[in-house]
């Protein structure tokens, strides 16, 4: 329910607006309305009120159509290889630069230094947002004056920095967030919603993050993950898509909701996605969690791996998720290169080297163990001339398969002008506990759609076949 103050003549409730008729509605549009929006609602366009208008009105008097999708530009930080974006948060709105963590539970920001907002609201113990966050702690009394991050009777959680593997306690809160809407081809107007849950972290937790970053944007698969919160606030589908550019001088994009994914010169990749199920791990794979929390990472079912159509001999039991949360394959924006459990790494490396037996190897360059002279490999439109790595993925019925091909641009890493290396690293015998963690290098210039509602991952493999990269989205704003 909302309420509006009309030229000092009292309050007009949402129930009554539907009765004012067409001309009354037009008059209301012209007023400077003061909206008091309930938590979790949204303001579509300043000066418009969401209501059902009885009777027939001209198109100009109708509520504008709701947006189908939103977007965020994404850049690759040259020094850390982290992917960063900027959202607008608080009242008044300010830009907040954030590192993206695909599997993190929620958004967290530094509240210790410079957090000022008239719309900041701590999440109370026992409230619905607190319960949905699966918090296991409550702060009854905070030492110090009331301020963002320090209030009594508040829900507490554990913001986590995966780059330094450190977590702290932090107050859960809610505030306004504003994002650009999109038609899938261009950015559109900024729209705001209040009540977005995030965690307040101390300034010290920013260690190891890219320069200027004030926190982490958690895109995890959970009730307080950023994609689900946006879907609930704006009534758009629970899905998002990422397209990360390999360049540090151009921008990739994240789409939230349902839209085409159009890249210059007009290619719509929403029609070219291939799907595989998203799997749920019953045990948290975060570095910090409360007992009983499931993982909010995105897992897929790799059945086996091929090179040159030949199956790589690996222990396939490592590819399954066990009841205690070990094994399986997840996608990460924290790891720059795909990490493999040692036996999987050794088998894949041996098969890859065998497929290039006639090409002399170079001295390895850490953290890589297999390197080649760039010229000796040659190149094509999808990178160095090496055999593709084929991840064979289980489909929903578990009897058919879908293949995700990793071509040279994503399997090889240029370390200097002359040398390229096999871009996979040995994670150790008891790595993670996840057996395969697909890193950002392997998904650059690929479009990935995380359809949370339908529990599936859509993917394109490399856009380079079309001479397109993730930097080809047109960020020119349309009215």
XYZ file of C-alpha atoms in Angstrom:
479
model
C 0.000 0.000 0.000
C 1.216 3.509 -0.723
C -0.103 6.923 0.100
C 0.198 10.309 -1.579
C -0.154 13.863 -0.310
C -2.079 15.994 -2.826
C -1.588 19.788 -2.560
C -2.142 19.813 1.174
C -5.666 18.352 0.897
C -5.033 15.256 2.969
C -3.919 11.780 1.966
C -5.265 9.760 -0.918
C -4.933 6.031 -0.393
C -4.099 3.479 -3.061
C -7.626 2.081 -2.785
C -9.163 5.462 -3.633
C -7.005 6.326 -6.614
C -8.781 3.702 -8.729
C -12.003 5.675 -8.198
C -10.817 9.115 -9.302
C -11.556 8.364 -12.953
C -9.570 9.102 -16.061
C -9.350 12.912 -15.747
C -8.587 12.731 -12.046
C -5.824 10.271 -12.867
C -4.340 12.639 -15.438
C -4.432 15.450 -12.897
C -2.707 13.273 -10.323
C 0.091 12.579 -12.803
C 0.815 16.290 -12.988
C 1.172 16.666 -9.250
C 4.401 16.334 -7.397
C 3.438 13.230 -5.443
C 5.229 12.233 -2.315
C 5.272 8.436 -2.347
C 5.725 6.423 0.794
C 6.571 3.053 -0.689
C 6.427 -0.103 1.433
C 9.507 -2.299 1.788
C 10.087 -4.371 -1.313
C 7.956 -2.243 -3.651
C 9.264 -0.162 -6.501
C 8.891 3.280 -8.076
C 8.734 2.856 -11.823
C 8.814 6.469 -12.967
C 8.890 9.589 -10.812
C 5.440 11.103 -10.593
C 3.537 7.942 -11.584
C 1.490 5.902 -9.151
C 0.821 2.194 -9.593
C -2.920 1.683 -9.488
C -5.758 0.128 -11.433
C -7.759 2.827 -13.182
C -11.442 2.033 -13.649
C -12.943 3.025 -16.953
C -11.384 3.893 -20.259
C -8.410 6.255 -20.416
C -6.208 7.366 -23.271
C -2.821 5.664 -23.599
C -1.055 8.715 -22.190
C -2.943 8.249 -18.913
C -2.056 4.598 -18.441
C 0.708 3.270 -16.248
C 3.895 2.852 -18.307
C 4.885 -0.750 -19.016
C 7.013 -2.439 -16.424
C 10.601 -3.131 -17.392
C 11.419 -6.659 -18.435
C 15.083 -6.497 -17.548
C 17.946 -4.525 -16.000
C 21.659 -4.383 -16.652
C 25.017 -3.605 -15.119
C 28.220 -2.803 -17.021
C 31.193 -4.935 -15.978
C 34.913 -4.231 -16.312
C 37.979 -6.386 -15.726
C 40.469 -4.874 -13.292
C 43.933 -5.126 -14.822
C 45.885 -5.589 -11.591
C 43.648 -8.081 -9.754
C 41.756 -9.705 -12.668
C 38.590 -9.169 -10.622
C 35.384 -8.232 -12.395
C 33.865 -5.040 -11.032
C 30.642 -3.118 -11.511
C 28.900 -0.075 -10.048
C 25.429 0.124 -8.553
C 23.631 3.172 -7.148
C 22.585 2.803 -3.527
C 21.281 4.863 -0.561
C 19.398 8.160 -0.199
C 20.611 10.296 -1.809
C 21.884 7.799 -4.388
C 25.653 7.403 -4.670
C 27.724 5.150 -6.956
C 29.133 2.111 -5.161
C 31.880 0.146 -6.902
C 31.725 -3.603 -6.215
C 33.615 -6.771 -7.083
C 31.384 -9.488 -8.536
C 31.204 -12.865 -6.812
C 28.924 -15.213 -8.727
C 28.305 -17.578 -5.816
C 28.300 -15.225 -2.824
C 25.127 -15.197 -0.723
C 24.403 -11.468 -0.743
C 25.611 -7.953 -1.388
C 27.923 -6.545 1.274
C 29.498 -3.106 1.556
C 31.810 -1.188 3.847
C 29.587 0.652 6.336
C 32.433 1.736 8.592
C 33.697 4.565 6.404
C 31.433 6.971 4.582
C 28.098 5.180 4.659
C 25.439 7.929 4.819
C 21.816 7.284 3.902
C 18.412 8.563 4.986
C 16.781 5.297 3.890
C 19.095 2.868 5.722
C 17.105 0.350 7.756
C 18.634 -2.385 9.948
C 17.081 -5.846 9.629
C 15.550 -6.849 12.953
C 16.083 -10.197 14.631
C 13.379 -12.690 13.719
C 12.111 -10.662 10.748
C 11.349 -12.288 7.403
C 14.524 -10.928 5.725
C 16.548 -12.243 8.661
C 15.006 -15.702 8.397
C 15.456 -15.815 4.635
C 19.127 -14.970 5.003
C 19.561 -18.098 7.175
C 21.324 -15.996 9.775
C 22.423 -17.791 12.885
C 23.082 -14.759 15.072
C 21.392 -11.723 16.589
C 23.026 -8.617 18.062
C 20.949 -7.526 21.050
C 23.125 -4.569 21.981
C 25.719 -2.777 19.864
C 28.474 -0.889 21.646
C 28.434 2.638 20.298
C 25.939 5.193 19.025
C 23.320 3.999 16.504
C 24.764 4.135 12.996
C 24.886 1.996 9.849
C 26.357 -1.295 11.017
C 25.721 -0.684 14.729
C 22.141 -0.983 15.984
C 20.418 -2.953 18.729
C 18.285 -6.046 18.149
C 19.594 -6.605 14.637
C 20.116 -9.658 12.477
C 23.778 -10.481 11.986
C 25.502 -12.392 9.213
C 29.019 -13.167 7.994
C 30.198 -11.147 4.971
C 33.034 -13.029 3.283
C 35.984 -11.865 1.197
C 37.030 -14.886 -0.906
C 40.178 -13.201 -2.178
C 41.753 -13.161 1.288
C 39.549 -15.999 2.631
C 38.355 -13.894 5.547
C 34.945 -13.177 7.060
C 33.614 -11.034 9.880
C 30.321 -10.420 11.602
C 28.106 -7.768 10.083
C 24.699 -6.175 10.521
C 22.096 -7.064 7.904
C 20.322 -3.989 6.581
C 18.090 -2.720 3.793
C 18.416 0.312 1.554
C 17.489 1.778 -1.806
C 19.179 0.473 -4.965
C 18.849 1.954 -8.458
C 19.665 0.141 -11.727
C 19.288 0.865 -15.425
C 16.499 -0.950 -17.196
C 17.108 -2.384 -20.668
C 15.269 -3.677 -23.698
C 18.137 -6.091 -24.336
C 19.709 -3.853 -26.977
C 20.446 -0.631 -25.073
C 20.253 0.784 -21.556
C 17.029 2.598 -20.640
C 15.901 4.617 -17.614
C 17.188 4.144 -14.083
C 14.601 2.624 -11.737
C 14.795 2.315 -7.966
C 13.609 -0.123 -5.346
C 13.931 0.032 -1.590
C 14.357 -2.770 0.878
C 17.311 -4.484 -0.847
C 19.010 -6.612 1.797
C 22.779 -6.336 2.197
C 25.364 -6.831 4.900
C 27.410 -4.123 6.602
C 31.089 -5.024 6.759
C 34.056 -3.339 8.436
C 36.489 -1.384 6.288
C 39.213 -3.984 6.887
C 37.305 -6.570 4.822
C 38.097 -4.594 1.649
C 41.673 -5.886 1.713
C 42.625 -7.594 -1.544
C 39.776 -6.096 -3.555
C 40.319 -3.956 -6.642
C 41.127 -0.275 -6.180
C 38.096 1.810 -5.252
C 35.868 -1.183 -4.544
C 33.567 -0.827 -1.509
C 32.269 -4.377 -1.224
C 31.119 -7.477 -3.084
C 28.034 -7.991 -5.230
C 26.837 -11.491 -4.382
C 24.905 -13.123 -7.232
C 24.386 -16.379 -5.351
C 21.436 -18.739 -5.683
C 19.545 -17.888 -2.495
C 16.681 -15.791 -1.137
C 18.907 -12.778 -0.444
C 21.087 -13.168 -3.526
C 21.007 -10.012 -5.635
C 19.258 -11.628 -8.671
C 16.406 -13.045 -6.585
C 15.912 -9.772 -4.724
C 15.683 -7.831 -7.997
C 13.262 -10.384 -9.427
C 10.991 -10.051 -6.405
C 11.207 -6.255 -6.278
C 10.533 -5.596 -9.955
C 8.420 -8.658 -10.803
C 10.827 -9.934 -13.453
C 11.864 -13.576 -13.984
C 14.466 -15.034 -11.638
C 17.260 -15.245 -14.148
C 20.387 -13.334 -15.065
C 23.073 -13.568 -17.717
C 26.729 -12.614 -17.644
C 29.050 -11.794 -20.512
C 32.580 -11.052 -19.303
C 35.024 -9.379 -21.644
C 38.643 -10.494 -21.820
C 39.716 -6.863 -22.269
C 40.641 -4.529 -19.418
C 39.746 -1.463 -21.491
C 36.171 -2.297 -22.536
C 32.970 -3.295 -20.776
C 31.049 -6.538 -20.560
C 27.508 -6.779 -19.241
C 25.188 -8.500 -16.770
C 21.477 -8.768 -17.601
C 18.825 -9.334 -14.916
C 15.335 -10.514 -15.852
C 13.949 -11.488 -19.240
C 15.165 -9.789 -22.398
C 16.970 -10.435 -25.650
C 20.763 -10.385 -25.405
C 21.651 -8.248 -28.399
C 25.267 -7.497 -29.314
C 26.448 -5.327 -32.181
C 25.897 -5.609 -35.085
C 22.482 -6.914 -33.974
C 23.037 -10.538 -32.945
C 20.473 -11.821 -30.407
C 22.083 -14.625 -28.434
C 19.025 -15.379 -26.316
C 17.857 -17.529 -29.235
C 21.113 -19.474 -29.420
C 21.472 -20.718 -25.867
C 22.011 -24.397 -25.142
C 20.810 -25.585 -21.730
C 21.990 -27.909 -19.000
C 20.533 -28.319 -15.482
C 21.783 -26.256 -12.560
C 22.453 -28.534 -9.609
C 22.029 -27.760 -5.925
C 24.744 -28.615 -3.437
C 23.116 -29.293 -0.030
C 26.167 -28.038 1.884
C 27.611 -24.534 1.733
C 30.806 -24.193 -0.297
C 31.494 -20.693 1.012
C 34.483 -19.996 3.198
C 32.072 -18.770 5.886
C 28.602 -20.078 6.658
C 26.189 -21.137 9.385
C 25.544 -24.819 9.998
C 22.809 -26.150 7.757
C 23.212 -23.563 5.000
C 23.104 -24.982 1.452
C 25.560 -23.770 -1.160
C 24.600 -20.680 -3.137
C 27.165 -21.500 -5.841
C 26.058 -22.590 -9.313
C 26.888 -26.230 -10.058
C 26.579 -28.094 -13.355
C 26.760 -31.807 -14.078
C 29.943 -32.640 -15.989
C 29.661 -36.305 -16.994
C 33.072 -36.573 -18.646
C 35.666 -34.544 -20.549
C 36.899 -35.053 -24.104
C 39.818 -33.836 -26.196
C 39.697 -34.576 -29.932
C 36.516 -36.598 -29.252
C 38.495 -38.934 -26.988
C 37.294 -39.295 -23.395
C 39.874 -38.213 -20.821
C 40.318 -41.065 -18.291
C 39.355 -39.561 -14.926
C 37.690 -40.823 -11.768
C 34.110 -39.826 -12.602
C 32.976 -40.206 -8.984
C 34.784 -36.903 -8.360
C 32.313 -35.245 -10.732
C 29.310 -36.062 -8.551
C 28.170 -33.991 -5.561
C 28.155 -36.104 -2.415
C 25.730 -35.790 0.500
C 28.382 -33.942 2.488
C 28.831 -31.379 -0.303
C 32.085 -32.585 -1.851
C 32.861 -33.019 -5.530
C 31.061 -31.652 -8.556
C 31.683 -28.682 -10.844
C 30.874 -25.052 -10.119
C 31.337 -21.788 -11.996
C 33.263 -18.991 -10.295
C 34.090 -15.337 -10.872
C 36.634 -15.455 -8.043
C 39.106 -17.888 -9.602
C 40.841 -16.369 -12.658
C 41.670 -19.817 -14.096
C 39.906 -23.158 -13.839
C 41.142 -25.207 -10.890
C 41.039 -28.985 -10.998
C 41.505 -31.685 -8.384
C 45.007 -33.119 -8.915
C 44.079 -36.417 -10.576
C 41.703 -34.634 -12.979
C 44.340 -31.999 -13.735
C 47.011 -34.622 -14.456
C 44.737 -36.633 -16.747
C 43.537 -33.571 -18.677
C 47.045 -32.163 -19.055
C 48.397 -35.492 -20.285
C 45.639 -35.763 -22.893
C 46.139 -32.166 -24.023
C 49.911 -32.528 -24.368
C 49.391 -35.798 -26.228
C 47.116 -34.090 -28.735
C 49.941 -31.606 -29.409
C 52.728 -34.165 -29.403
C 54.372 -32.662 -32.487
C 54.559 -29.169 -30.988
C 57.633 -28.459 -28.807
C 56.937 -27.212 -25.286
C 58.474 -24.173 -23.655
C 59.688 -23.614 -20.115
C 56.615 -23.355 -17.843
C 55.537 -20.004 -16.409
C 53.864 -20.128 -12.977
C 51.123 -20.896 -12.121
C 50.972 -22.893 -15.367
C 52.871 -26.109 -16.082
C 52.348 -26.519 -19.834
C 53.483 -23.751 -22.196
C 54.165 -23.388 -25.925
C 55.652 -20.946 -28.381
C 52.768 -18.884 -29.715
C 53.985 -19.016 -33.304
C 54.302 -22.802 -33.337
C 50.623 -23.202 -32.462
C 49.274 -20.778 -35.019
C 45.892 -19.149 -34.490
C 42.343 -18.872 -35.784
C 39.296 -16.727 -34.990
C 38.783 -18.457 -31.626
C 42.375 -18.132 -30.418
C 45.528 -20.275 -30.524
C 45.334 -23.334 -32.769
C 44.831 -26.007 -30.115
C 42.229 -28.785 -29.853
C 39.073 -27.746 -27.991
C 38.279 -29.107 -24.556
C 34.788 -30.581 -24.526
C 32.851 -30.601 -21.261
C 30.110 -33.183 -21.749
C 27.178 -32.124 -19.562
C 24.236 -34.146 -18.334
C 20.781 -33.127 -19.496
C 17.686 -33.194 -17.305
C 16.759 -36.769 -18.165
C 20.343 -37.922 -17.410
C 20.408 -40.113 -20.536
C 21.345 -37.442 -23.078
C 24.187 -34.951 -23.065
C 25.084 -31.415 -24.115
C 28.609 -30.251 -24.899
C 30.303 -27.019 -23.874
C 33.421 -26.453 -25.982
C 36.339 -24.469 -24.594
C 38.350 -23.141 -27.536
C 41.878 -21.752 -27.675
C 41.086 -18.207 -26.539
C 39.657 -19.676 -23.329
C 41.965 -22.656 -22.838
C 45.261 -20.821 -23.440
C 46.698 -17.804 -21.593
C 49.140 -15.376 -23.203
C 51.933 -14.780 -20.676
C 54.203 -12.717 -22.947
C 54.676 -11.884 -26.620
C 56.098 -15.318 -27.418
C 54.561 -17.772 -24.953
C 51.066 -19.097 -24.305
C 50.227 -21.569 -21.548
C 47.507 -24.123 -20.880
C 45.189 -22.052 -18.660
C 44.195 -24.668 -16.086
C 45.797 -25.055 -12.668
C 46.304 -27.872 -10.192
C 44.084 -27.293 -7.178
C 45.511 -30.091 -5.056
C 44.360 -33.538 -3.960
C 41.748 -32.212 -1.535
C 41.055 -28.992 -3.373
C 38.070 -26.803 -2.452
C 36.037 -29.452 -1.727
C 34.710 -28.922 -5.269
C 36.523 -31.051 -7.863
C 36.289 -28.562 -10.748
C 35.970 -24.790 -10.371
C 35.525 -23.115 -13.753
C 37.348 -19.777 -13.635
C 36.751 -16.480 -15.386
C 39.299 -16.980 -18.178
C 37.356 -20.005 -19.385
C 34.048 -18.080 -19.570
C 35.271 -14.800 -21.068
C 33.483 -13.840 -24.280
C 30.927 -16.570 -23.627
C 27.333 -15.701 -22.711
C 26.032 -17.610 -19.674
C 22.423 -17.412 -18.509
C 21.618 -18.534 -14.955
C 17.914 -19.367 -15.035
C 17.277 -19.761 -11.316
C 13.521 -20.268 -11.626
C 13.889 -23.124 -14.119
C 17.090 -24.511 -12.567
C 19.123 -24.458 -15.746
C 22.240 -22.872 -17.245
C 22.122 -21.536 -20.776
C 25.419 -21.077 -22.617
C 26.679 -20.183 -26.075
C 30.332 -21.271 -26.093
C 32.647 -18.683 -27.659
C 31.154 -15.577 -29.287
C 34.418 -15.216 -31.198
C 33.101 -17.536 -33.922
C 30.848 -14.623 -34.924
C 33.711 -12.114 -34.582
C 31.872 -10.727 -31.551
C 33.025 -10.241 -27.964
C 31.219 -9.386 -24.758
C 32.338 -5.786 -25.350
C 29.905 -5.568 -28.286
C 26.904 -4.609 -26.181
C 25.731 -1.108 -27.100
C 25.785 1.014 -23.931
C 24.333 4.047 -25.735
C 21.279 5.012 -23.681
C 17.861 5.275 -25.304
C 15.071 7.365 -23.800
